[in-house]
Amino acid sequence: MKPLTAIYLGALLSLCVFAGIIQMTDTADYRIMHIDPASGLPIYTANNSFIAATPCFENTVQINNIGFHGPFVPLEKGKDVFRILIIGSSYIEARQVPVIEMYSTLLQNELNANPHRAYMYEVIPMGVNTNTLFTTALYYVEYGSALK
């Protein structure tokens, strides 16, 4: 019984030491998202950035003034501005690409390149990883509808 207890205590002590070392050496900032107290929805900390890295990509994710990965969004819509909101999950969030390469930015640039356009276009991505159809609707109600 004593050898089994010694093995158990040794494994437990090793796990505690390992967890402590990981905690002290981990440089990741886990406060990049928070729960919005008004809506209860997870959202990024506005006007922030962080590095997203996996074995497949590394990117500095730029969080805009409304809390989503994307370019700055003026809160007041201009008179001759037509806004397109793209709301969804990880595909819309596009954490793996810089803002300038996001398809929403490319679409906005393409629409505004037309010299005969009737409006200036603003394409606003509002993506959060793991969104469902229901939470996407909630994001529109809480954040998108105010952008008109």
JSON list of C-alpha atoms in Angstrom, two decimals:
[
{"chain": "A", "resi": 1, "resn": "MET", "atom": "CA", "xyz": [0.00, 0.00, 0.00]},
{"chain": "A", "resi": 2, "resn": "LYS", "atom": "CA", "xyz": [2.87, 2.38, 0.81]},
{"chain": "A", "resi": 3, "resn": "PRO", "atom": "CA", "xyz": [4.43, 2.20, -2.69]},
{"chain": "A", "resi": 4, "resn": "LEU", "atom": "CA", "xyz": [1.05, 2.97, -4.29]},
{"chain": "A", "resi": 5, "resn": "THR", "atom": "CA", "xyz": [0.52, 5.96, -1.98]},
{"chain": "A", "resi": 6, "resn": "ALA", "atom": "CA", "xyz": [4.04, 7.23, -2.73]},
{"chain": "A", "resi": 7, "resn": "ILE", "atom": "CA", "xyz": [3.41, 7.00, -6.48]},
{"chain": "A", "resi": 8, "resn": "TYR", "atom": "CA", "xyz": [0.08, 8.80, -6.12]},
{"chain": "A", "resi": 9, "resn": "LEU", "atom": "CA", "xyz": [1.57, 11.61, -4.01]},
{"chain": "A", "resi": 10, "resn": "GLY", "atom": "CA", "xyz": [4.55, 11.92, -6.37]},
{"chain": "A", "resi": 11, "resn": "ALA", "atom": "CA", "xyz": [2.26, 12.27, -9.39]},
{"chain": "A", "resi": 12, "resn": "LEU", "atom": "CA", "xyz": [0.08, 14.81, -7.59]},
{"chain": "A", "resi": 13, "resn": "LEU", "atom": "CA", "xyz": [3.11, 16.88, -6.54]},
{"chain": "A", "resi": 14, "resn": "SER", "atom": "CA", "xyz": [4.49, 16.75, -10.10]},
{"chain": "A", "resi": 15, "resn": "LEU", "atom": "CA", "xyz": [1.19, 18.01, -11.52]},
{"chain": "A", "resi": 16, "resn": "CYS", "atom": "CA", "xyz": [1.07, 20.88, -9.02]},
{"chain": "A", "resi": 17, "resn": "VAL", "atom": "CA", "xyz": [4.64, 21.92, -9.82]},
{"chain": "A", "resi": 18, "resn": "PHE", "atom": "CA", "xyz": [4.00, 21.62, -13.57]},
{"chain": "A", "resi": 19, "resn": "ALA", "atom": "CA", "xyz": [0.80, 23.72, -13.34]},
{"chain": "A", "resi": 20, "resn": "GLY", "atom": "CA", "xyz": [2.64, 26.39, -11.37]},
{"chain": "A", "resi": 21, "resn": "ILE", "atom": "CA", "xyz": [5.43, 26.57, -13.94]},
{"chain": "A", "resi": 22, "resn": "ILE", "atom": "CA", "xyz": [2.93, 26.84, -16.81]},
{"chain": "A", "resi": 23, "resn": "GLN", "atom": "CA", "xyz": [1.04, 29.61, -15.04]},
{"chain": "A", "resi": 24, "resn": "MET", "atom": "CA", "xyz": [4.19, 31.61, -14.35]},
{"chain": "A", "resi": 25, "resn": "THR", "atom": "CA", "xyz": [5.59, 31.28, -17.88]},
{"chain": "A", "resi": 26, "resn": "ASP", "atom": "CA", "xyz": [2.38, 31.63, -19.93]},
{"chain": "A", "resi": 27, "resn": "THR", "atom": "CA", "xyz": [2.43, 35.01, -21.69]},
{"chain": "A", "resi": 28, "resn": "ALA", "atom": "CA", "xyz": [-1.03, 34.75, -23.26]},
{"chain": "A", "resi": 29, "resn": "ASP", "atom": "CA", "xyz": [-3.52, 37.45, -22.38]},
{"chain": "A", "resi": 30, "resn": "TYR", "atom": "CA", "xyz": [-6.80, 35.72, -21.63]},
{"chain": "A", "resi": 31, "resn": "ARG", "atom": "CA", "xyz": [-8.62, 39.01, -21.12]},
{"chain": "A", "resi": 32, "resn": "ILE", "atom": "CA", "xyz": [-9.05, 39.69, -24.82]},
{"chain": "A", "resi": 33, "resn": "MET", "atom": "CA", "xyz": [-12.77, 38.95, -24.52]},
{"chain": "A", "resi": 34, "resn": "HIS", "atom": "CA", "xyz": [-15.25, 39.78, -21.84]},
{"chain": "A", "resi": 35, "resn": "ILE", "atom": "CA", "xyz": [-18.97, 39.38, -21.27]},
{"chain": "A", "resi": 36, "resn": "ASP", "atom": "CA", "xyz": [-20.81, 42.59, -22.06]},
{"chain": "A", "resi": 37, "resn": "PRO", "atom": "CA", "xyz": [-22.87, 43.27, -18.92]},
{"chain": "A", "resi": 38, "resn": "ALA", "atom": "CA", "xyz": [-25.69, 44.92, -20.91]},
{"chain": "A", "resi": 39, "resn": "SER", "atom": "CA", "xyz": [-26.20, 42.11, -23.43]},
{"chain": "A", "resi": 40, "resn": "GLY", "atom": "CA", "xyz": [-24.58, 39.08, -21.82]},
{"chain": "A", "resi": 41, "resn": "LEU", "atom": "CA", "xyz": [-22.73, 38.41, -25.09]},
{"chain": "A", "resi": 42, "resn": "PRO", "atom": "CA", "xyz": [-18.98, 37.77, -25.32]},
{"chain": "A", "resi": 43, "resn": "ILE", "atom": "CA", "xyz": [-17.18, 40.59, -27.09]},
{"chain": "A", "resi": 44, "resn": "TYR", "atom": "CA", "xyz": [-13.57, 41.64, -27.59]},
{"chain": "A", "resi": 45, "resn": "THR", "atom": "CA", "xyz": [-12.13, 44.52, -25.63]},
{"chain": "A", "resi": 46, "resn": "ALA", "atom": "CA", "xyz": [-12.52, 47.53, -27.97]},
{"chain": "A", "resi": 47, "resn": "ASN", "atom": "CA", "xyz": [-9.50, 49.32, -29.46]},
{"chain": "A", "resi": 48, "resn": "ASN", "atom": "CA", "xyz": [-7.22, 46.43, -28.66]},
{"chain": "A", "resi": 49, "resn": "SER", "atom": "CA", "xyz": [-5.03, 43.94, -30.46]},
{"chain": "A", "resi": 50, "resn": "PHE", "atom": "CA", "xyz": [-3.60, 40.51, -29.78]},
{"chain": "A", "resi": 51, "resn": "ILE", "atom": "CA", "xyz": [-1.58, 37.89, -31.58]},
{"chain": "A", "resi": 52, "resn": "ALA", "atom": "CA", "xyz": [-3.49, 34.83, -32.77]},
{"chain": "A", "resi": 53, "resn": "ALA", "atom": "CA", "xyz": [-1.16, 31.95, -33.55]},
{"chain": "A", "resi": 54, "resn": "THR", "atom": "CA", "xyz": [-1.60, 28.32, -34.46]},
{"chain": "A", "resi": 55, "resn": "PRO", "atom": "CA", "xyz": [0.67, 25.92, -36.34]},
{"chain": "A", "resi": 56, "resn": "CYS", "atom": "CA", "xyz": [-1.07, 27.15, -39.54]},
{"chain": "A", "resi": 57, "resn": "PHE", "atom": "CA", "xyz": [-0.98, 30.95, -39.12]},
{"chain": "A", "resi": 58, "resn": "GLU", "atom": "CA", "xyz": [0.09, 33.90, -37.02]},
{"chain": "A", "resi": 59, "resn": "ASN", "atom": "CA", "xyz": [-1.65, 37.25, -37.17]},
{"chain": "A", "resi": 60, "resn": "THR", "atom": "CA", "xyz": [-2.01, 40.40, -35.12]},
{"chain": "A", "resi": 61, "resn": "VAL", "atom": "CA", "xyz": [-5.76, 40.73, -34.67]},
{"chain": "A", "resi": 62, "resn": "GLN", "atom": "CA", "xyz": [-6.92, 44.36, -34.63]},
{"chain": "A", "resi": 63, "resn": "ILE", "atom": "CA", "xyz": [-10.06, 44.92, -32.57]},
{"chain": "A", "resi": 64, "resn": "ASN", "atom": "CA", "xyz": [-11.98, 48.03, -33.62]},
{"chain": "A", "resi": 65, "resn": "ASN", "atom": "CA", "xyz": [-13.89, 50.58, -31.56]},
{"chain": "A", "resi": 66, "resn": "ILE", "atom": "CA", "xyz": [-17.06, 48.44, -31.41]},
{"chain": "A", "resi": 67, "resn": "GLY", "atom": "CA", "xyz": [-15.30, 45.25, -30.27]},
{"chain": "A", "resi": 68, "resn": "PHE", "atom": "CA", "xyz": [-14.87, 43.17, -33.43]},
{"chain": "A", "resi": 69, "resn": "HIS", "atom": "CA", "xyz": [-11.90, 42.26, -35.63]},
{"chain": "A", "resi": 70, "resn": "GLY", "atom": "CA", "xyz": [-11.95, 44.84, -38.37]},
{"chain": "A", "resi": 71, "resn": "PRO", "atom": "CA", "xyz": [-11.32, 48.46, -39.28]},
{"chain": "A", "resi": 72, "resn": "PHE", "atom": "CA", "xyz": [-12.46, 51.45, -37.24]},
{"chain": "A", "resi": 73, "resn": "VAL", "atom": "CA", "xyz": [-16.21, 52.09, -37.58]},
{"chain": "A", "resi": 74, "resn": "PRO", "atom": "CA", "xyz": [-17.53, 55.66, -37.35]},
{"chain": "A", "resi": 75, "resn": "LEU", "atom": "CA", "xyz": [-20.54, 55.55, -35.04]},
{"chain": "A", "resi": 76, "resn": "GLU", "atom": "CA", "xyz": [-22.34, 58.25, -37.02]},
{"chain": "A", "resi": 77, "resn": "LYS", "atom": "CA", "xyz": [-23.26, 57.15, -40.52]},
{"chain": "A", "resi": 78, "resn": "GLY", "atom": "CA", "xyz": [-22.53, 59.77, -43.15]},
{"chain": "A", "resi": 79, "resn": "LYS", "atom": "CA", "xyz": [-25.29, 61.13, -45.37]},
{"chain": "A", "resi": 80, "resn": "ASP", "atom": "CA", "xyz": [-24.08, 59.42, -48.55]},
{"chain": "A", "resi": 81, "resn": "VAL", "atom": "CA", "xyz": [-22.89, 56.21, -46.88]},
{"chain": "A", "resi": 82, "resn": "PHE", "atom": "CA", "xyz": [-24.43, 52.81, -47.46]},
{"chain": "A", "resi": 83, "resn": "ARG", "atom": "CA", "xyz": [-23.50, 50.31, -44.74]},
{"chain": "A", "resi": 84, "resn": "ILE", "atom": "CA", "xyz": [-23.32, 46.57, -45.16]},
{"chain": "A", "resi": 85, "resn": "LEU", "atom": "CA", "xyz": [-23.09, 44.55, -41.94]},
{"chain": "A", "resi": 86, "resn": "ILE", "atom": "CA", "xyz": [-21.65, 41.06, -42.20]},
{"chain": "A", "resi": 87, "resn": "ILE", "atom": "CA", "xyz": [-22.49, 39.15, -39.05]},
{"chain": "A", "resi": 88, "resn": "GLY", "atom": "CA", "xyz": [-21.48, 35.60, -38.25]},
{"chain": "A", "resi": 89, "resn": "SER", "atom": "CA", "xyz": [-18.90, 33.32, -36.73]},
{"chain": "A", "resi": 90, "resn": "SER", "atom": "CA", "xyz": [-15.23, 32.50, -37.37]},
{"chain": "A", "resi": 91, "resn": "TYR", "atom": "CA", "xyz": [-15.43, 32.97, -41.15]},
{"chain": "A", "resi": 92, "resn": "ILE", "atom": "CA", "xyz": [-16.59, 36.56, -40.65]},
{"chain": "A", "resi": 93, "resn": "GLU", "atom": "CA", "xyz": [-14.19, 37.15, -37.76]},
{"chain": "A", "resi": 94, "resn": "ALA", "atom": "CA", "xyz": [-11.24, 36.09, -39.94]},
{"chain": "A", "resi": 95, "resn": "ARG", "atom": "CA", "xyz": [-8.71, 36.08, -37.12]},
{"chain": "A", "resi": 96, "resn": "GLN", "atom": "CA", "xyz": [-6.11, 34.51, -39.37]},
{"chain": "A", "resi": 97, "resn": "VAL", "atom": "CA", "xyz": [-5.79, 37.47, -41.75]},
{"chain": "A", "resi": 98, "resn": "PRO", "atom": "CA", "xyz": [-4.86, 41.14, -41.32]},
{"chain": "A", "resi": 99, "resn": "VAL", "atom": "CA", "xyz": [-7.70, 43.66, -41.58]},
{"chain": "A", "resi": 100, "resn": "ILE", "atom": "CA", "xyz": [-6.49, 44.81, -45.00]},
{"chain": "A", "resi": 101, "resn": "GLU", "atom": "CA", "xyz": [-6.87, 41.24, -46.35]},
{"chain": "A", "resi": 102, "resn": "MET", "atom": "CA", "xyz": [-10.28, 40.46, -44.82]},
{"chain": "A", "resi": 103, "resn": "TYR", "atom": "CA", "xyz": [-12.90, 39.77, -47.47]},
{"chain": "A", "resi": 104, "resn": "SER", "atom": "CA", "xyz": [-15.09, 42.51, -45.98]},
{"chain": "A", "resi": 105, "resn": "THR", "atom": "CA", "xyz": [-12.28, 45.04, -46.58]},
{"chain": "A", "resi": 106, "resn": "LEU", "atom": "CA", "xyz": [-11.74, 43.72, -50.11]},
{"chain": "A", "resi": 107, "resn": "LEU", "atom": "CA", "xyz": [-15.48, 43.98, -50.82]},
{"chain": "A", "resi": 108, "resn": "GLN", "atom": "CA", "xyz": [-15.59, 47.55, -49.49]},
{"chain": "A", "resi": 109, "resn": "ASN", "atom": "CA", "xyz": [-12.59, 48.54, -51.64]},
{"chain": "A", "resi": 110, "resn": "GLU", "atom": "CA", "xyz": [-14.13, 46.92, -54.71]},
{"chain": "A", "resi": 111, "resn": "LEU", "atom": "CA", "xyz": [-17.49, 48.65, -54.22]},
{"chain": "A", "resi": 112, "resn": "ASN", "atom": "CA", "xyz": [-15.85, 52.04, -53.65]},
{"chain": "A", "resi": 113, "resn": "ALA", "atom": "CA", "xyz": [-13.59, 51.62, -56.70]},
{"chain": "A", "resi": 114, "resn": "ASN", "atom": "CA", "xyz": [-16.61, 52.01, -59.01]},
{"chain": "A", "resi": 115, "resn": "PRO", "atom": "CA", "xyz": [-16.53, 55.64, -60.24]},
{"chain": "A", "resi": 116, "resn": "HIS", "atom": "CA", "xyz": [-20.30, 55.56, -60.93]},
{"chain": "A", "resi": 117, "resn": "ARG", "atom": "CA", "xyz": [-21.36, 54.45, -57.45]},
{"chain": "A", "resi": 118, "resn": "ALA", "atom": "CA", "xyz": [-24.26, 56.21, -55.78]},
{"chain": "A", "resi": 119, "resn": "TYR", "atom": "CA", "xyz": [-22.83, 55.87, -52.26]},
{"chain": "A", "resi": 120, "resn": "MET", "atom": "CA", "xyz": [-19.65, 55.45, -50.29]},
{"chain": "A", "resi": 121, "resn": "TYR", "atom": "CA", "xyz": [-19.78, 51.92, -48.94]},
{"chain": "A", "resi": 122, "resn": "GLU", "atom": "CA", "xyz": [-18.78, 50.75, -45.48]},
{"chain": "A", "resi": 123, "resn": "VAL", "atom": "CA", "xyz": [-18.63, 46.99, -45.07]},
{"chain": "A", "resi": 124, "resn": "ILE", "atom": "CA", "xyz": [-18.56, 46.20, -41.36]},
{"chain": "A", "resi": 125, "resn": "PRO", "atom": "CA", "xyz": [-17.61, 42.71, -40.17]},
{"chain": "A", "resi": 126, "resn": "MET", "atom": "CA", "xyz": [-19.14, 41.62, -36.86]},
{"chain": "A", "resi": 127, "resn": "GLY", "atom": "CA", "xyz": [-17.87, 38.09, -36.32]},
{"chain": "A", "resi": 128, "resn": "VAL", "atom": "CA", "xyz": [-17.26, 36.13, -33.16]},
{"chain": "A", "resi": 129, "resn": "ASN", "atom": "CA", "xyz": [-15.93, 32.59, -33.23]},
{"chain": "A", "resi": 130, "resn": "THR", "atom": "CA", "xyz": [-18.57, 29.91, -32.46]},
{"chain": "A", "resi": 131, "resn": "ASN", "atom": "CA", "xyz": [-21.56, 32.19, -33.12]},
{"chain": "A", "resi": 132, "resn": "THR", "atom": "CA", "xyz": [-24.79, 30.37, -33.82]},
{"chain": "A", "resi": 133, "resn": "LEU", "atom": "CA", "xyz": [-27.75, 31.66, -35.81]},
{"chain": "A", "resi": 134, "resn": "PHE", "atom": "CA", "xyz": [-29.44, 32.76, -32.60]},
{"chain": "A", "resi": 135, "resn": "THR", "atom": "CA", "xyz": [-26.40, 34.59, -31.18]},
{"chain": "A", "resi": 136, "resn": "THR", "atom": "CA", "xyz": [-25.79, 36.20, -34.56]},
{"chain": "A", "resi": 137, "resn": "ALA", "atom": "CA", "xyz": [-29.27, 37.71, -34.34]},
{"chain": "A", "resi": 138, "resn": "LEU", "atom": "CA", "xyz": [-28.49, 38.92, -30.81]},
{"chain": "A", "resi": 139, "resn": "TYR", "atom": "CA", "xyz": [-25.27, 40.59, -32.01]},
{"chain": "A", "resi": 140, "resn": "TYR", "atom": "CA", "xyz": [-27.27, 42.40, -34.67]},
{"chain": "A", "resi": 141, "resn": "VAL", "atom": "CA", "xyz": [-29.84, 43.60, -32.14]},
{"chain": "A", "resi": 142, "resn": "GLU", "atom": "CA", "xyz": [-27.22, 44.70, -29.59]},
{"chain": "A", "resi": 143, "resn": "TYR", "atom": "CA", "xyz": [-24.48, 46.12, -31.84]},
{"chain": "A", "resi": 144, "resn": "GLY", "atom": "CA", "xyz": [-25.48, 46.16, -35.51]},
{"chain": "A", "resi": 145, "resn": "SER", "atom": "CA", "xyz": [-28.82, 47.94, -35.43]},
{"chain": "A", "resi": 146, "resn": "ALA", "atom": "CA", "xyz": [-27.28, 51.03, -33.81]},
{"chain": "A", "resi": 147, "resn": "LEU", "atom": "CA", "xyz": [-25.01, 51.44, -36.85]},
{"chain": "A", "resi": 148, "resn": "LYS", "atom": "CA", "xyz": [-28.03, 51.93, -39.15]}
]
